[in-house]
C-alpha cells in the first residue's frame, strides 16, 4: 500500500469540502412589487337613479342552480330585484314564486363591457343579512380559454354566507385548487358589522400574485407558482359579477330563514385601477 498517498488524498478531500462550503447559493428573487394608478380607469359610483348603467352591466338570467344548487331565479332589469338610488346599488332577494323558483334576485355581470387583465379591483359593500343569503362580488374569465370551471379560474373578492354572520371570505379557484376537491386557496376574517355597515374589499391582481384586502388590511395571498394554467390561469381577461344568491351548497348549509326576506345587498361603488408596471 502506498502510504504516502494518504496525506494527499486527505488534502484533496479537505480542499473539496472547503470549496463546497464556500459556494454561495443565491436566494430566489424577491417578488416584484407592483404599482397601480391613483384614479380608476373603470368604475361605477352608482350616483344616478333607476336601473344599473346598461353601458357597464348586463344580467345573468335564470333559475338553473348555477352549479351550486342555488334556489333563486335571477331576473333581468327588474326593479323589484335591482335598483340604483341615493348613491347605492341595491340587489334585493325576495321570497316569491317566479318562473318555477321560490325566490328571486339579480346577478349583474360586466362581461363585454368591463373586461380586465390585471389591476386593483375594489368594491365597497354591505352584505345581506340572514340565514340562507349568499352575497358576492367576484370575477370570472371572459373567454374561458383553458376550459370550463374551474380550469379557467375564478377570483372571489367578497363572499358572505348568512349563517356565519360577519365572516367574509376572499378566494381563488383553479383546476388544481378548488372547493370541489377541497384544495381551494382561501382566507376569511370575522369583521364588525359586515351586514350593517359598509366595508371595502379589494384584490390586487398582478402577473406574480393575487392579494386580497379587507378595509386596507391584507388577508389573502396567492403567488404564481409558475406551474402553468392548472395552477395559474390568471393571464387572461376577467369580468365583474355582483349577485345575491339564496341557499345553495354553501349558502344553504344550515337552511333558509324565510323571515329575512326581502334581503338586501348594497354596493356603494365598484372601481378598477390599472396596473402600471406589468
mmCIF file of C-alpha atoms in Angstrom:
data_model
loop_
_atom_site.group_PDB
_atom_site.id
_atom_site.type_symbol
_atom_site.label_atom_id
_atom_site.label_comp_id
_atom_site.label_asym_id
_atom_site.label_seq_id
_atom_site.Cartn_x
_atom_site.Cartn_y
_atom_site.Cartn_z
ATOM 1 C CA UNK A 1 0.000 0.000 0.000
ATOM 2 C CA UNK A 2 1.316 3.464 -0.893
ATOM 3 C CA UNK A 3 1.020 5.227 2.477
ATOM 4 C CA UNK A 4 2.488 8.412 1.009
ATOM 5 C CA UNK A 5 -0.759 8.837 -0.963
ATOM 6 C CA UNK A 6 -2.925 9.100 2.189
ATOM 7 C CA UNK A 7 -1.947 12.701 3.152
ATOM 8 C CA UNK A 8 -2.502 13.782 -0.448
ATOM 9 C CA UNK A 9 -5.950 12.145 -0.502
ATOM 10 C CA UNK A 10 -6.870 13.806 2.798
ATOM 11 C CA UNK A 11 -5.645 17.156 1.484
ATOM 12 C CA UNK A 12 -7.694 16.735 -1.691
ATOM 13 C CA UNK A 13 -10.774 15.765 0.346
ATOM 14 C CA UNK A 14 -10.384 18.768 2.637
ATOM 15 C CA UNK A 15 -9.862 21.044 -0.347
ATOM 16 C CA UNK A 16 -13.064 19.797 -1.961
ATOM 17 C CA UNK A 17 -15.025 20.291 1.255
ATOM 18 C CA UNK A 18 -13.579 23.754 1.705
ATOM 19 C CA UNK A 19 -14.513 24.626 -1.857
ATOM 20 C CA UNK A 20 -18.018 23.291 -1.417
ATOM 21 C CA UNK A 21 -18.508 25.161 1.850
ATOM 22 C CA UNK A 22 -17.636 28.400 0.104
ATOM 23 C CA UNK A 23 -20.296 28.012 -2.571
ATOM 24 C CA UNK A 24 -22.928 30.715 -2.129
ATOM 25 C CA UNK A 25 -26.415 29.597 -3.186
ATOM 26 C CA UNK A 26 -28.304 32.698 -4.259
ATOM 27 C CA UNK A 27 -31.646 33.471 -2.681
ATOM 28 C CA UNK A 28 -34.627 33.334 -5.025
ATOM 29 C CA UNK A 29 -35.562 36.772 -6.297
ATOM 30 C CA UNK A 30 -37.987 38.683 -4.132
ATOM 31 C CA UNK A 31 -41.483 39.043 -5.581
ATOM 32 C CA UNK A 32 -41.819 42.127 -7.683
ATOM 33 C CA UNK A 33 -43.847 44.854 -6.024
ATOM 34 C CA UNK A 34 -46.364 46.458 -8.339
ATOM 35 C CA UNK A 35 -47.927 49.884 -8.550
ATOM 36 C CA UNK A 36 -51.413 50.874 -9.602
ATOM 37 C CA UNK A 37 -52.940 54.020 -10.994
ATOM 38 C CA UNK A 38 -54.191 56.590 -8.497
ATOM 39 C CA UNK A 39 -57.513 57.059 -10.262
ATOM 40 C CA UNK A 40 -59.863 54.360 -11.567
ATOM 41 C CA UNK A 41 -59.888 53.505 -15.260
ATOM 42 C CA UNK A 42 -63.318 51.860 -14.935
ATOM 43 C CA UNK A 43 -65.858 52.399 -12.183
ATOM 44 C CA UNK A 44 -69.486 52.615 -11.235
ATOM 45 C CA UNK A 45 -70.144 55.080 -8.402
ATOM 46 C CA UNK A 46 -73.915 54.488 -8.562
ATOM 47 C CA UNK A 47 -74.545 58.212 -8.440
ATOM 48 C CA UNK A 48 -77.682 58.036 -10.591
ATOM 49 C CA UNK A 49 -81.263 56.779 -10.273
ATOM 50 C CA UNK A 50 -83.025 53.766 -11.757
ATOM 51 C CA UNK A 51 -81.652 50.528 -13.162
ATOM 52 C CA UNK A 52 -77.895 49.820 -13.276
ATOM 53 C CA UNK A 53 -75.979 51.540 -16.093
ATOM 54 C CA UNK A 54 -76.546 49.415 -19.213
ATOM 55 C CA UNK A 55 -73.213 50.586 -20.613
ATOM 56 C CA UNK A 56 -71.447 48.788 -17.754
ATOM 57 C CA UNK A 57 -73.746 45.938 -16.678
ATOM 58 C CA UNK A 58 -75.694 43.065 -18.186
ATOM 59 C CA UNK A 59 -77.627 40.280 -16.447
ATOM 60 C CA UNK A 60 -77.234 36.566 -15.954
ATOM 61 C CA UNK A 61 -80.805 35.273 -16.134
ATOM 62 C CA UNK A 62 -82.486 32.085 -14.970
ATOM 63 C CA UNK A 63 -83.040 29.595 -12.180
ATOM 64 C CA UNK A 64 -80.732 26.744 -13.070
ATOM 65 C CA UNK A 65 -78.997 26.489 -9.705
ATOM 66 C CA UNK A 66 -75.793 27.958 -11.180
ATOM 67 C CA UNK A 67 -73.641 24.963 -10.315
ATOM 68 C CA UNK A 68 -74.289 25.334 -6.582
ATOM 69 C CA UNK A 69 -77.917 24.191 -6.259
ATOM 70 C CA UNK A 70 -78.995 27.761 -5.555
ATOM 71 C CA UNK A 71 -82.722 28.398 -5.234
ATOM 72 C CA UNK A 72 -83.253 31.870 -6.709
ATOM 73 C CA UNK A 73 -84.320 32.925 -10.181
ATOM 74 C CA UNK A 74 -82.090 35.723 -11.459
ATOM 75 C CA UNK A 75 -84.278 38.296 -13.194
ATOM 76 C CA UNK A 76 -83.401 40.825 -15.883
ATOM 77 C CA UNK A 77 -83.640 44.557 -15.163
ATOM 78 C CA UNK A 78 -86.495 44.026 -12.700
ATOM 79 C CA UNK A 79 -86.763 46.973 -10.280
ATOM 80 C CA UNK A 80 -88.094 44.702 -7.558
ATOM 81 C CA UNK A 81 -84.708 42.951 -7.551
ATOM 82 C CA UNK A 82 -82.250 45.680 -8.528
ATOM 83 C CA UNK A 83 -82.193 49.449 -8.410
ATOM 84 C CA UNK A 84 -79.847 52.397 -8.016
ATOM 85 C CA UNK A 85 -80.816 55.240 -5.692
ATOM 86 C CA UNK A 86 -79.259 57.504 -3.057
ATOM 87 C CA UNK A 87 -75.766 56.680 -4.339
ATOM 88 C CA UNK A 88 -76.154 52.927 -3.822
ATOM 89 C CA UNK A 89 -76.784 49.800 -5.854
ATOM 90 C CA UNK A 90 -79.294 47.599 -4.042
ATOM 91 C CA UNK A 91 -79.813 43.957 -5.008
ATOM 92 C CA UNK A 92 -82.900 42.505 -3.313
ATOM 93 C CA UNK A 93 -83.652 38.813 -2.899
ATOM 94 C CA UNK A 94 -87.361 38.105 -2.432
ATOM 95 C CA UNK A 95 -89.395 35.125 -1.317
ATOM 96 C CA UNK A 96 -91.850 34.763 -4.197
ATOM 97 C CA UNK A 97 -92.776 32.172 -6.799
ATOM 98 C CA UNK A 98 -91.300 33.179 -10.131
ATOM 99 C CA UNK A 99 -90.606 31.081 -13.230
ATOM 100 C CA UNK A 100 -90.650 27.888 -11.185
ATOM 101 C CA UNK A 101 -88.386 29.157 -8.408
ATOM 102 C CA UNK A 102 -89.342 30.159 -4.869
ATOM 103 C CA UNK A 103 -87.031 33.163 -4.681
ATOM 104 C CA UNK A 104 -85.910 35.986 -6.997
ATOM 105 C CA UNK A 105 -82.734 38.048 -7.094
ATOM 106 C CA UNK A 106 -80.236 39.660 -9.510
ATOM 107 C CA UNK A 107 -76.805 38.781 -10.887
ATOM 108 C CA UNK A 108 -75.037 41.663 -12.643
ATOM 109 C CA UNK A 109 -72.090 40.979 -14.981
ATOM 110 C CA UNK A 110 -69.686 43.348 -16.728
ATOM 111 C CA UNK A 111 -68.675 40.855 -19.440
ATOM 112 C CA UNK A 112 -68.158 42.602 -22.765
ATOM 113 C CA UNK A 113 -68.469 45.973 -21.039
ATOM 114 C CA UNK A 114 -65.714 45.716 -18.478
ATOM 115 C CA UNK A 115 -63.095 43.007 -19.061
ATOM 116 C CA UNK A 116 -59.694 43.262 -17.422
ATOM 117 C CA UNK A 117 -56.245 41.673 -17.314
ATOM 118 C CA UNK A 118 -54.504 42.598 -14.040
ATOM 119 C CA UNK A 119 -55.239 45.589 -11.868
ATOM 120 C CA UNK A 120 -56.629 46.631 -8.492
ATOM 121 C CA UNK A 121 -60.283 45.715 -8.048
ATOM 122 C CA UNK A 122 -62.197 47.364 -5.236
ATOM 123 C CA UNK A 123 -65.786 47.216 -4.013
ATOM 124 C CA UNK A 124 -67.361 48.964 -1.033
ATOM 125 C CA UNK A 125 -70.318 46.930 0.108
ATOM 126 C CA UNK A 126 -72.696 45.972 2.889
ATOM 127 C CA UNK A 127 -73.532 42.264 2.882
ATOM 128 C CA UNK A 128 -77.060 40.877 3.080
ATOM 129 C CA UNK A 129 -78.125 39.550 6.460
ATOM 130 C CA UNK A 130 -79.900 36.329 7.318
ATOM 131 C CA UNK A 131 -79.523 32.563 7.141
ATOM 132 C CA UNK A 132 -79.705 31.415 3.545
ATOM 133 C CA UNK A 133 -78.323 34.596 1.940
ATOM 134 C CA UNK A 134 -75.074 34.484 -0.046
ATOM 135 C CA UNK A 135 -73.925 37.849 -1.445
ATOM 136 C CA UNK A 136 -70.763 38.065 -3.539
ATOM 137 C CA UNK A 137 -68.511 40.355 -5.551
ATOM 138 C CA UNK A 138 -66.276 38.257 -7.759
ATOM 139 C CA UNK A 139 -64.694 37.713 -11.170
ATOM 140 C CA UNK A 140 -64.879 35.081 -13.892
ATOM 141 C CA UNK A 141 -62.911 34.637 -17.137
ATOM 142 C CA UNK A 142 -64.407 36.366 -20.144
ATOM 143 C CA UNK A 143 -63.254 33.823 -22.742
ATOM 144 C CA UNK A 144 -62.792 30.546 -20.791
ATOM 145 C CA UNK A 145 -59.564 29.955 -22.710
ATOM 146 C CA UNK A 146 -58.488 26.989 -20.564
ATOM 147 C CA UNK A 147 -61.868 25.267 -20.414
ATOM 148 C CA UNK A 148 -64.945 25.169 -18.223
ATOM 149 C CA UNK A 149 -64.895 25.905 -14.498
ATOM 150 C CA UNK A 150 -62.599 25.641 -12.670
ATOM 151 C CA UNK A 151 -59.908 25.308 -15.360
ATOM 152 C CA UNK A 152 -60.099 28.958 -16.468
ATOM 153 C CA UNK A 153 -60.187 30.298 -12.912
ATOM 154 C CA UNK A 154 -62.308 32.335 -10.507
ATOM 155 C CA UNK A 155 -61.448 35.268 -8.216
ATOM 156 C CA UNK A 156 -63.724 35.916 -5.220
ATOM 157 C CA UNK A 157 -63.278 39.409 -3.785
ATOM 158 C CA UNK A 158 -66.126 39.184 -1.259
ATOM 159 C CA UNK A 159 -68.324 36.333 -0.116
ATOM 160 C CA UNK A 160 -70.534 36.198 2.978
ATOM 161 C CA UNK A 161 -72.912 33.400 3.967
ATOM 162 C CA UNK A 162 -75.710 34.484 6.254
ATOM 163 C CA UNK A 163 -75.492 31.595 8.735
ATOM 164 C CA UNK A 164 -71.905 32.659 9.541
ATOM 165 C CA UNK A 165 -72.588 36.273 10.487
ATOM 166 C CA UNK A 166 -69.828 38.857 9.816
ATOM 167 C CA UNK A 167 -67.310 36.330 8.428
ATOM 168 C CA UNK A 168 -66.078 37.459 4.996
ATOM 169 C CA UNK A 169 -64.086 35.376 2.521
ATOM 170 C CA UNK A 170 -61.568 36.036 -0.272
ATOM 171 C CA UNK A 171 -60.631 33.077 -2.510
ATOM 172 C CA UNK A 172 -59.366 31.876 -5.866
ATOM 173 C CA UNK A 173 -60.265 28.682 -7.720
ATOM 174 C CA UNK A 174 -58.245 26.886 -10.400
ATOM 175 C CA UNK A 175 -58.115 23.361 -11.809
ATOM 176 C CA UNK A 176 -55.661 22.256 -9.122
ATOM 177 C CA UNK A 177 -57.030 24.486 -6.358
ATOM 178 C CA UNK A 178 -60.821 24.493 -5.990
ATOM 179 C CA UNK A 179 -63.508 23.761 -3.427
ATOM 180 C CA UNK A 180 -64.905 20.728 -5.266
ATOM 181 C CA UNK A 181 -61.734 18.803 -4.396
ATOM 182 C CA UNK A 182 -61.083 20.617 -1.118
ATOM 183 C CA UNK A 183 -57.947 22.425 -2.251
ATOM 184 C CA UNK A 184 -59.237 25.954 -2.801
ATOM 185 C CA UNK A 185 -56.989 28.821 -1.790
ATOM 186 C CA UNK A 186 -58.966 30.997 0.578
ATOM 187 C CA UNK A 187 -58.836 33.266 3.605
ATOM 188 C CA UNK A 188 -61.561 34.537 5.884
ATOM 189 C CA UNK A 189 -61.972 37.062 8.650
ATOM 190 C CA UNK A 190 -64.675 38.000 11.128
ATOM 191 C CA UNK A 191 -65.271 41.733 10.961
ATOM 192 C CA UNK A 192 -67.598 44.035 12.829
ATOM 193 C CA UNK A 193 -70.960 44.885 11.286
ATOM 194 C CA UNK A 194 -70.493 43.271 7.851
ATOM 195 C CA UNK A 195 -74.261 43.487 7.264
ATOM 196 C CA UNK A 196 -74.992 46.850 8.884
ATOM 197 C CA UNK A 197 -72.042 48.975 7.768
ATOM 198 C CA UNK A 198 -70.070 49.365 4.540
ATOM 199 C CA UNK A 199 -66.611 47.819 4.248
ATOM 200 C CA UNK A 200 -64.025 47.936 1.472
ATOM 201 C CA UNK A 201 -62.946 44.703 -0.214
ATOM 202 C CA UNK A 202 -60.035 44.670 -2.645
ATOM 203 C CA UNK A 203 -57.924 42.372 -4.761
ATOM 204 C CA UNK A 204 -54.573 43.287 -6.312
ATOM 205 C CA UNK A 205 -54.083 41.036 -9.342
ATOM 206 C CA UNK A 206 -50.630 41.023 -10.957
ATOM 207 C CA UNK A 207 -48.604 38.557 -13.065
ATOM 208 C CA UNK A 208 -46.886 37.293 -9.895
ATOM 209 C CA UNK A 209 -49.576 37.284 -7.230
ATOM 210 C CA UNK A 210 -53.179 37.890 -6.234
ATOM 211 C CA UNK A 211 -53.585 39.565 -2.845
ATOM 212 C CA UNK A 212 -56.813 40.303 -1.020
ATOM 213 C CA UNK A 213 -57.599 43.067 1.470
ATOM 214 C CA UNK A 214 -60.447 43.985 3.809
ATOM 215 C CA UNK A 215 -60.587 47.633 4.859
ATOM 216 C CA UNK A 216 -56.987 48.057 3.681
ATOM 217 C CA UNK A 217 -55.594 45.148 5.714
ATOM 218 C CA UNK A 218 -54.131 42.232 3.734
ATOM 219 C CA UNK A 219 -55.937 38.974 4.357
ATOM 220 C CA UNK A 220 -55.077 36.775 1.377
ATOM 221 C CA UNK A 221 -52.021 35.990 -0.752
ATOM 222 C CA UNK A 222 -51.838 33.633 -3.719
ATOM 223 C CA UNK A 223 -48.462 33.597 -5.523
ATOM 224 C CA UNK A 224 -47.949 32.486 -9.106
ATOM 225 C CA UNK A 225 -46.110 29.179 -8.718
ATOM 226 C CA UNK A 226 -45.061 29.118 -12.355
ATOM 227 C CA UNK A 227 -46.614 25.684 -12.973
ATOM 228 C CA UNK A 228 -48.958 26.507 -15.826
ATOM 229 C CA UNK A 229 -52.655 27.165 -16.198
ATOM 230 C CA UNK A 230 -53.813 24.368 -13.867
ATOM 231 C CA UNK A 231 -52.426 26.419 -11.004
ATOM 232 C CA UNK A 232 -52.391 29.908 -12.546
ATOM 233 C CA UNK A 233 -54.981 30.565 -15.278
ATOM 234 C CA UNK A 234 -54.899 34.249 -14.345
ATOM 235 C CA UNK A 235 -53.225 35.547 -17.506
ATOM 236 C CA UNK A 236 -56.488 36.136 -19.389
ATOM 237 C CA UNK A 237 -59.203 38.769 -19.091
ATOM 238 C CA UNK A 238 -61.809 38.530 -16.332
ATOM 239 C CA UNK A 239 -65.018 40.466 -15.621
ATOM 240 C CA UNK A 240 -67.064 41.503 -12.568
ATOM 241 C CA UNK A 241 -70.092 39.754 -11.095
ATOM 242 C CA UNK A 242 -72.308 41.187 -8.336
ATOM 243 C CA UNK A 243 -75.062 38.930 -7.042
ATOM 244 C CA UNK A 244 -77.142 37.818 -4.091
ATOM 245 C CA UNK A 245 -77.802 34.087 -4.105
ATOM 246 C CA UNK A 246 -80.300 32.199 -1.938
ATOM 247 C CA UNK A 247 -79.422 28.816 -0.467
ATOM 248 C CA UNK A 248 -77.042 26.621 -2.407
ATOM 249 C CA UNK A 249 -74.395 24.125 -1.399
ATOM 250 C CA UNK A 250 -72.660 26.690 0.802
ATOM 251 C CA UNK A 251 -75.179 29.440 1.471
ATOM 252 C CA UNK A 252 -77.902 26.952 2.360
ATOM 253 C CA UNK A 253 -75.866 24.562 4.503
ATOM 254 C CA UNK A 254 -77.867 25.494 7.605
ATOM 255 C CA UNK A 255 -81.182 26.050 5.893
ATOM 256 C CA UNK A 256 -83.014 29.239 4.960
ATOM 257 C CA UNK A 257 -84.793 31.636 7.281
ATOM 258 C CA UNK A 258 -87.680 32.953 5.202
ATOM 259 C CA UNK A 259 -88.279 35.697 7.761
ATOM 260 C CA UNK A 260 -85.200 37.590 6.487
ATOM 261 C CA UNK A 261 -86.744 38.276 3.066
ATOM 262 C CA UNK A 262 -86.730 40.637 1.336
ATOM 263 C CA UNK A 263 -82.964 40.655 1.935
ATOM 264 C CA UNK A 264 -80.753 43.425 0.575
ATOM 265 C CA UNK A 265 -77.142 43.531 -0.594
ATOM 266 C CA UNK A 266 -75.883 47.074 -1.127
ATOM 267 C CA UNK A 267 -72.855 48.365 -3.036
ATOM 268 C CA UNK A 268 -71.517 51.903 -2.730
ATOM 269 C CA UNK A 269 -69.052 51.648 -5.621
ATOM 270 C CA UNK A 270 -67.029 49.329 -7.842
ATOM 271 C CA UNK A 271 -63.617 50.549 -9.072
ATOM 272 C CA UNK A 272 -60.769 49.233 -11.222
ATOM 273 C CA UNK A 273 -57.268 50.725 -11.103
ATOM 274 C CA UNK A 274 -54.759 49.906 -13.853
ATOM 275 C CA UNK A 275 -51.540 48.019 -13.170
ATOM 276 C CA UNK A 276 -48.742 50.461 -14.026
ATOM 277 C CA UNK A 277 -45.689 48.200 -14.315
ATOM 278 C CA UNK A 278 -46.726 44.797 -15.662
#
